[in-house]
Amino acid sequence: MLESDMLPSPLDSSTSYLSTSTIVALCLFFALLCTCVIVGHLLEENRWANESITALFLGLCSGVVVLLVTKFHSTKILIFNEDLFFLYLLPPIIFNAGFQVKKKQFFKNFTTILLFGVLGTVISFCLISLGAFLLFNGIGITNLGIKDHLAIGAILSATDSVCTLQVLSQDETPFLYSIVFGEGVVNDATSIVLFNSVQSLNFSSINAITVLKLLGTFLYLFCTSTALGIIVGLLSAYIIKTLYFGRHSTDREVALMMLMAYLSYMIAELLNLSGILTIFFCGIVMSHYTWHNVTGNSRTTTKHSFATLSFIAETFIFLYVGMDALNIDKWKTSKASIGTSVAVSSTLISLVLIGRAAFVFPIANIANCIKTRESTKVEFRSQFIIWWAGLMRGAVTIALSYNQFSKSEIASAEDSALMITSTIILVLFSTVVFGSVTKPLIEAVKLRHSKPDISGSTDNQEDLRLLFLESNSSVNQRRSTLSLLRHYPTTTVHCFWRKFDDKFMRPVFGGRGFVPVAPGSSPAEDEIS
Amino acid sequence: MLESDMLPSPLDSSTSYLSTSTIVALCLFFALLCTCVIVGHLLEENRWANESITALFLGLCSGVVVLLVTKFHSTKILIFNEDLFFLYLLPPIIFNAGFQVKKKQFFKNFTTILLFGVLGTVISFCLISLGAFLLFNGIGITNLGIKDHLAIGAILSATDSVCTLQVLSQDETPFLYSIVFGEGVVNDATSIVLFNSVQSLNFSSINAITVLKLLGTFLYLFCTSTALGIIVGLLSAYIIKTLYFGRHSTDREVALMMLMAYLSYMIAELLNLSGILTIFFCGIVMSHYTWHNVTGNSRTTTKHSFATLSFIAETFIFLYVGMDALNIDKWKTSKASIGTSVAVSSTLISLVLIGRAAFVFPIANIANCIKTRESTKVEFRSQFIIWWAGLMRGAVTIALSYNQFSKSEIASAEDSALMITSTIILVLFSTVVFGSVTKPLIEAVKLRHSKPDISGSTDNQEDLRLLFLESNSSVNQRRSTLSLLRHYPTTTVHCFWRKFDDKFMRPVFGGRGFVPVAPGSSPAEDEIS
């Protein structure tokens, strides 16, 4: 190139407005993201790999390259940033999950989800804390206080809903998906309460009232977060329906949906609620009302752009975790021998395995005893998959671990660093090993083929019953609903909800069938059910 | 609420993972963005207001409220951040402009656009610098060096393409839109060269070679930036066509398009090129090739989601500029009397008016002399609108002004602060006054109704000629093309390009008509032309 020889002074010095390190980091990340998308596409048919594992490996590899290039010095590009994760990466993922979730399936299993998410997390938290307390002294980690042990319990009880989304398929195993993912969302609220309590409770005066207070906090957090999400969702539906945005531009509708969804998360965080619960329910309400009030183009756009943003955020997180695994400062600080590291990590992994087994199987069997109909019971192989699919730990665990141990007040910085590196090993191991085995495991126990049929036929029976109920409702409504409520509680509640929805909610907030379809607009080809 | 009385300790202290100030700022911004969207929708029919003016006013109002609430202390929420602007807000806007631009119209006026964008900017830069040098001493600003005067020239020559996009309509005044917006994009490359040169040139030895070198730099910058954008765009088309992403998921296609577009901008910034030019041409190539290789759903999604992201970024910028206007520290530092502030600001505004008039009218008339056909000439009222619509200065001006004057080495911090506050006044004034008058002005000179007809009929004539040319091509190709090239250069170049495109480019990179349409996919209702 001749021009490059003629390059005058203006371009020689770096006179750009932007700092070079930021640009280099962004370039690297976006190039890696593109690679992940392409490699993930090529590996689509491979049943052992998935996008998160690809991203983890690519992150690890590039982390190694960066370390080699910078000669084991610069690790600034790799440091995990909690703000980035909680403010920008997590909200789109959870919102999209709520937006695309099969609502019928989700609410049908609501009781089971709550049991797993609340009771299960508490059991797991207690067991892991106790295990850490008893076992760590044996390995030689003596500098951790009771707060740290309890924090470990809370950190390791936070399941990774992001990874679950990638491993389980909503279409192939709808029942398992709704249970495991729903549990993950509720689990988040529980973890927040537990983690915050651990950090701020005064442990000199623990009594029955403290436990009651914790329960009260959880109820408060759960109800207010959910209510906030529902209110913001309904508000968006009302505004879009009343002002009829589509008249002028489809972009304004899409923008308003995005902005209000994100706003709900931010308000929840501002009020110290669970932003994840809020944005999840906001997504559900938006897909039920708001989505039906917008033009056909907006429907297609929102459906796919929310999914795309969520997909990019997920890939970004795993890349990030992969690169972060080589946080060389922490590895240097911990000074632990390989033996100690392996011992601590495998202890943590065993505790996670036991802690989850200790609540999945008992709770599932208790739930089975309560249920009357054979088809809704959770059979053993499903229980096994629920146990297995919830073993993965991801970015939430790492973020919480940094939060606890990078500014811990305990004397030894070495043990704190060891905890962080062990958490990283746990996350890598669980994502790669548990994650890659889940798909083949589901195929092996043949849930893929048997479960949808059962679930489908159940749905059909219920739908028939619903029709029957509605046609006879004028004649002997009181008797039939009472007896139905006793025998088929979920169906009856659903039926009441439908009536309420059609009579009061949809006329105000819009929804399927309650918004006139403009003749020019082409509807999205497959509806969100 | 009973629960709130029972709130135990965990929620009393702020134990969130995130810093409260960030959350408050984000909450405020997103709430304001939602308000902007709604108010902008309600004011849609109003011809004086537009979204940018609404956003500016809302930003100003909330800035006042924040100042009052914090009792004139905290201004952290309001500080303009160059990184945020150049890394995250500008790229989606310019990419979307390239993606949605009417390519035929743009390339037809390419020579005129280049003349305005390069020669015009240089003329404006010289005049404004000279004017500032001569006039500022009279007002009493004596501490600015020659570099500062030249920097003022470069800063005030950077037109605001974002605001132009909002004021001019591509559908109603396609000719003016392509000229003014195209000029804005080319102008960016010129401004970068000028600004960087001013900051790094050694002024003790200015001679003819320096000027030649500057010209060389500009050519280098322009060609490499454009080439980079085209290469990345073609690469995305090739990858998506070859790997056939739509087979598995529409989200991956959309993600890859977004990521590669952003990557092109980042690579350009990394290589110290003009990222804006690169991402603009990347957008053009993507809309010509890549967009036709994806599924129907992806087409609708990309078209609307890029527009939405651009819309959000635009609104955000104007909100930001509005809030930033109350950067109380700078106002305190400048210590200038109201008289001096007004004098400096009005001097700057007059210089911008004169500087633009000094190139728009001469260049337009020179271009008219060269053109042979009456219909392609730029009539006087169009020249007037071009002059007027390019007077607005926006976020780029503010960003450059901070860059120059917040870390200036000159002795007086007061004069620097005065320059920044005066720039802010200029931006507010030009956006509100010039911006709000443009729409009524266009209506007043009745360009809205006369121009599209002329342009439409011209297109038809040319299309007929193209058809004629293609049908006769086998008989007397050589003679007819030669004579056509002389009489209708643009049309003939376009014809050659079409043949080359159909023969070599589209078979490799895909494009309209070169990708088999899957039977299930519904095409986007209105194509990008």
PDB file of N, CA and C in Angstrom, chain B residues 172-208:
ATOM      1  N   GLU B 172     -40.441  11.774   2.182  1.00  0.00           N
ATOM      2  CA  GLU B 172     -41.047  12.993   1.648  1.00  0.00           C
ATOM      3  C   GLU B 172     -40.068  13.825   0.830  1.00  0.00           C
ATOM      4  N   THR B 173     -38.824  13.894   1.296  1.00  0.00           N
ATOM      5  CA  THR B 173     -37.838  14.678   0.554  1.00  0.00           C
ATOM      6  C   THR B 173     -36.582  13.833   0.352  1.00  0.00           C
ATOM      7  N   PRO B 174     -36.669  12.826  -0.519  1.00  0.00           N
ATOM      8  CA  PRO B 174     -35.554  11.882  -0.661  1.00  0.00           C
ATOM      9  C   PRO B 174     -34.267  12.543  -1.142  1.00  0.00           C
ATOM     10  N   PHE B 175     -34.400  13.523  -2.039  1.00  0.00           N
ATOM     11  CA  PHE B 175     -33.207  14.157  -2.584  1.00  0.00           C
ATOM     12  C   PHE B 175     -32.451  14.916  -1.487  1.00  0.00           C
ATOM     13  N   LEU B 176     -33.184  15.773  -0.767  1.00  0.00           N
ATOM     14  CA  LEU B 176     -32.553  16.553   0.298  1.00  0.00           C
ATOM     15  C   LEU B 176     -31.982  15.648   1.371  1.00  0.00           C
ATOM     16  N   TYR B 177     -32.748  14.624   1.717  1.00  0.00           N
ATOM     17  CA  TYR B 177     -32.297  13.701   2.753  1.00  0.00           C
ATOM     18  C   TYR B 177     -30.962  13.087   2.378  1.00  0.00           C
ATOM     19  N   SER B 178     -30.874  12.574   1.153  1.00  0.00           N
ATOM     20  CA  SER B 178     -29.640  11.886   0.764  1.00  0.00           C
ATOM     21  C   SER B 178     -28.474  12.865   0.741  1.00  0.00           C
ATOM     22  N   ILE B 179     -28.711  14.101   0.297  1.00  0.00           N
ATOM     23  CA  ILE B 179     -27.621  15.086   0.254  1.00  0.00           C
ATOM     24  C   ILE B 179     -27.176  15.444   1.675  1.00  0.00           C
ATOM     25  N   VAL B 180     -28.123  15.864   2.492  1.00  0.00           N
ATOM     26  CA  VAL B 180     -27.763  16.374   3.825  1.00  0.00           C
ATOM     27  C   VAL B 180     -27.215  15.268   4.705  1.00  0.00           C
ATOM     28  N   PHE B 181     -27.866  14.098   4.661  1.00  0.00           N
ATOM     29  CA  PHE B 181     -27.374  13.026   5.505  1.00  0.00           C
ATOM     30  C   PHE B 181     -26.048  12.466   4.996  1.00  0.00           C
ATOM     31  N   GLY B 182     -25.965  12.266   3.685  1.00  0.00           N
ATOM     32  CA  GLY B 182     -24.721  11.770   3.101  1.00  0.00           C
ATOM     33  C   GLY B 182     -23.565  12.696   3.430  1.00  0.00           C
ATOM     34  N   GLU B 183     -23.821  13.998   3.304  1.00  0.00           N
ATOM     35  CA  GLU B 183     -22.798  14.973   3.658  1.00  0.00           C
ATOM     36  C   GLU B 183     -22.380  14.793   5.114  1.00  0.00           C
ATOM     37  N   GLY B 184     -23.366  14.548   5.990  1.00  0.00           N
ATOM     38  CA  GLY B 184     -23.074  14.390   7.416  1.00  0.00           C
ATOM     39  C   GLY B 184     -22.125  13.240   7.672  1.00  0.00           C
ATOM     40  N   VAL B 185     -22.314  12.147   6.935  1.00  0.00           N
ATOM     41  CA  VAL B 185     -21.462  10.982   7.147  1.00  0.00           C
ATOM     42  C   VAL B 185     -20.044  11.247   6.648  1.00  0.00           C
ATOM     43  N   VAL B 186     -19.931  11.812   5.443  1.00  0.00           N
ATOM     44  CA  VAL B 186     -18.604  12.110   4.900  1.00  0.00           C
ATOM     45  C   VAL B 186     -17.927  13.185   5.749  1.00  0.00           C
ATOM     46  N   ASN B 187     -18.712  14.131   6.157  1.00  0.00           N
ATOM     47  CA  ASN B 187     -18.250  15.203   7.030  1.00  0.00           C
ATOM     48  C   ASN B 187     -17.568  14.667   8.286  1.00  0.00           C
ATOM     49  N   ASP B 188     -18.069  13.543   8.783  1.00  0.00           N
ATOM     50  CA  ASP B 188     -17.471  12.967   9.980  1.00  0.00           C
ATOM     51  C   ASP B 188     -16.022  12.591   9.745  1.00  0.00           C
ATOM     52  N   ALA B 189     -15.756  11.935   8.591  1.00  0.00           N
ATOM     53  CA  ALA B 189     -14.382  11.542   8.285  1.00  0.00           C
ATOM     54  C   ALA B 189     -13.504  12.776   8.168  1.00  0.00           C
ATOM     55  N   THR B 190     -14.009  13.802   7.495  1.00  0.00           N
ATOM     56  CA  THR B 190     -13.237  15.036   7.340  1.00  0.00           C
ATOM     57  C   THR B 190     -12.951  15.672   8.695  1.00  0.00           C
ATOM     58  N   SER B 191     -13.977  15.731   9.542  1.00  0.00           N
ATOM     59  CA  SER B 191     -13.790  16.346  10.859  1.00  0.00           C
ATOM     60  C   SER B 191     -12.738  15.610  11.660  1.00  0.00           C
ATOM     61  N   ILE B 192     -12.763  14.288  11.594  1.00  0.00           N
ATOM     62  CA  ILE B 192     -11.771  13.510  12.345  1.00  0.00           C
ATOM     63  C   ILE B 192     -10.366  13.886  11.892  1.00  0.00           C
ATOM     64  N   VAL B 193     -10.169  13.914  10.566  1.00  0.00           N
ATOM     65  CA  VAL B 193      -8.840  14.254  10.056  1.00  0.00           C
ATOM     66  C   VAL B 193      -8.452  15.642  10.522  1.00  0.00           C
ATOM     67  N   LEU B 194      -9.360  16.593  10.388  1.00  0.00           N
ATOM     68  CA  LEU B 194      -9.047  17.970  10.764  1.00  0.00           C
ATOM     69  C   LEU B 194      -8.749  18.073  12.257  1.00  0.00           C
ATOM     70  N   PHE B 195      -9.618  17.477  13.057  1.00  0.00           N
ATOM     71  CA  PHE B 195      -9.469  17.581  14.509  1.00  0.00           C
ATOM     72  C   PHE B 195      -8.171  16.927  14.977  1.00  0.00           C
ATOM     73  N   ASN B 196      -7.923  15.708  14.473  1.00  0.00           N
ATOM     74  CA  ASN B 196      -6.699  15.016  14.859  1.00  0.00           C
ATOM     75  C   ASN B 196      -5.471  15.767  14.385  1.00  0.00           C
ATOM     76  N   SER B 197      -5.544  16.343  13.171  1.00  0.00           N
ATOM     77  CA  SER B 197      -4.411  17.099  12.655  1.00  0.00           C
ATOM     78  C   SER B 197      -4.128  18.288  13.554  1.00  0.00           C
ATOM     79  N   VAL B 198      -5.193  18.996  13.916  1.00  0.00           N
ATOM     80  CA  VAL B 198      -5.034  20.181  14.756  1.00  0.00           C
ATOM     81  C   VAL B 198      -4.363  19.808  16.067  1.00  0.00           C
ATOM     82  N   GLN B 199      -4.744  18.652  16.613  1.00  0.00           N
ATOM     83  CA  GLN B 199      -4.194  18.275  17.908  1.00  0.00           C
ATOM     84  C   GLN B 199      -2.745  17.820  17.834  1.00  0.00           C
ATOM     85  N   SER B 200      -2.304  17.355  16.669  1.00  0.00           N
ATOM     86  CA  SER B 200      -0.963  16.754  16.636  1.00  0.00           C
ATOM     87  C   SER B 200       0.017  17.452  15.694  1.00  0.00           C
ATOM     88  N   LEU B 201      -0.476  18.385  14.874  1.00  0.00           N
ATOM     89  CA  LEU B 201       0.445  19.012  13.926  1.00  0.00           C
ATOM     90  C   LEU B 201       1.393  19.963  14.642  1.00  0.00           C
ATOM     91  N   ASN B 202       2.566  20.105  14.048  1.00  0.00           N
ATOM     92  CA  ASN B 202       3.525  21.071  14.556  1.00  0.00           C
ATOM     93  C   ASN B 202       3.367  22.347  13.741  1.00  0.00           C
ATOM     94  N   PHE B 203       2.923  23.406  14.387  1.00  0.00           N
ATOM     95  CA  PHE B 203       2.541  24.589  13.628  1.00  0.00           C
ATOM     96  C   PHE B 203       3.711  25.498  13.264  1.00  0.00           C
ATOM     97  N   SER B 204       4.909  25.106  13.712  1.00  0.00           N
ATOM     98  CA  SER B 204       6.047  25.952  13.353  1.00  0.00           C
ATOM     99  C   SER B 204       6.457  25.736  11.895  1.00  0.00           C
ATOM    100  N   SER B 205       6.058  24.608  11.323  1.00  0.00           N
ATOM    101  CA  SER B 205       6.508  24.328   9.950  1.00  0.00           C
ATOM    102  C   SER B 205       5.350  23.926   9.052  1.00  0.00           C
ATOM    103  N   ILE B 206       4.454  24.875   8.817  1.00  0.00           N
ATOM    104  CA  ILE B 206       3.351  24.597   7.900  1.00  0.00           C
ATOM    105  C   ILE B 206       3.768  25.008   6.491  1.00  0.00           C
ATOM    106  N   ASN B 207       3.650  24.059   5.598  1.00  0.00           N
ATOM    107  CA  ASN B 207       3.950  24.415   4.204  1.00  0.00           C
ATOM    108  C   ASN B 207       3.055  23.584   3.277  1.00  0.00           C
ATOM    109  N   ALA B 208       3.369  23.621   2.007  1.00  0.00           N
ATOM    110  CA  ALA B 208       2.514  22.958   1.022  1.00  0.00           C
ATOM    111  C   ALA B 208       2.478  21.451   1.262  1.00  0.00           C
TER     112      ALA B 208
END
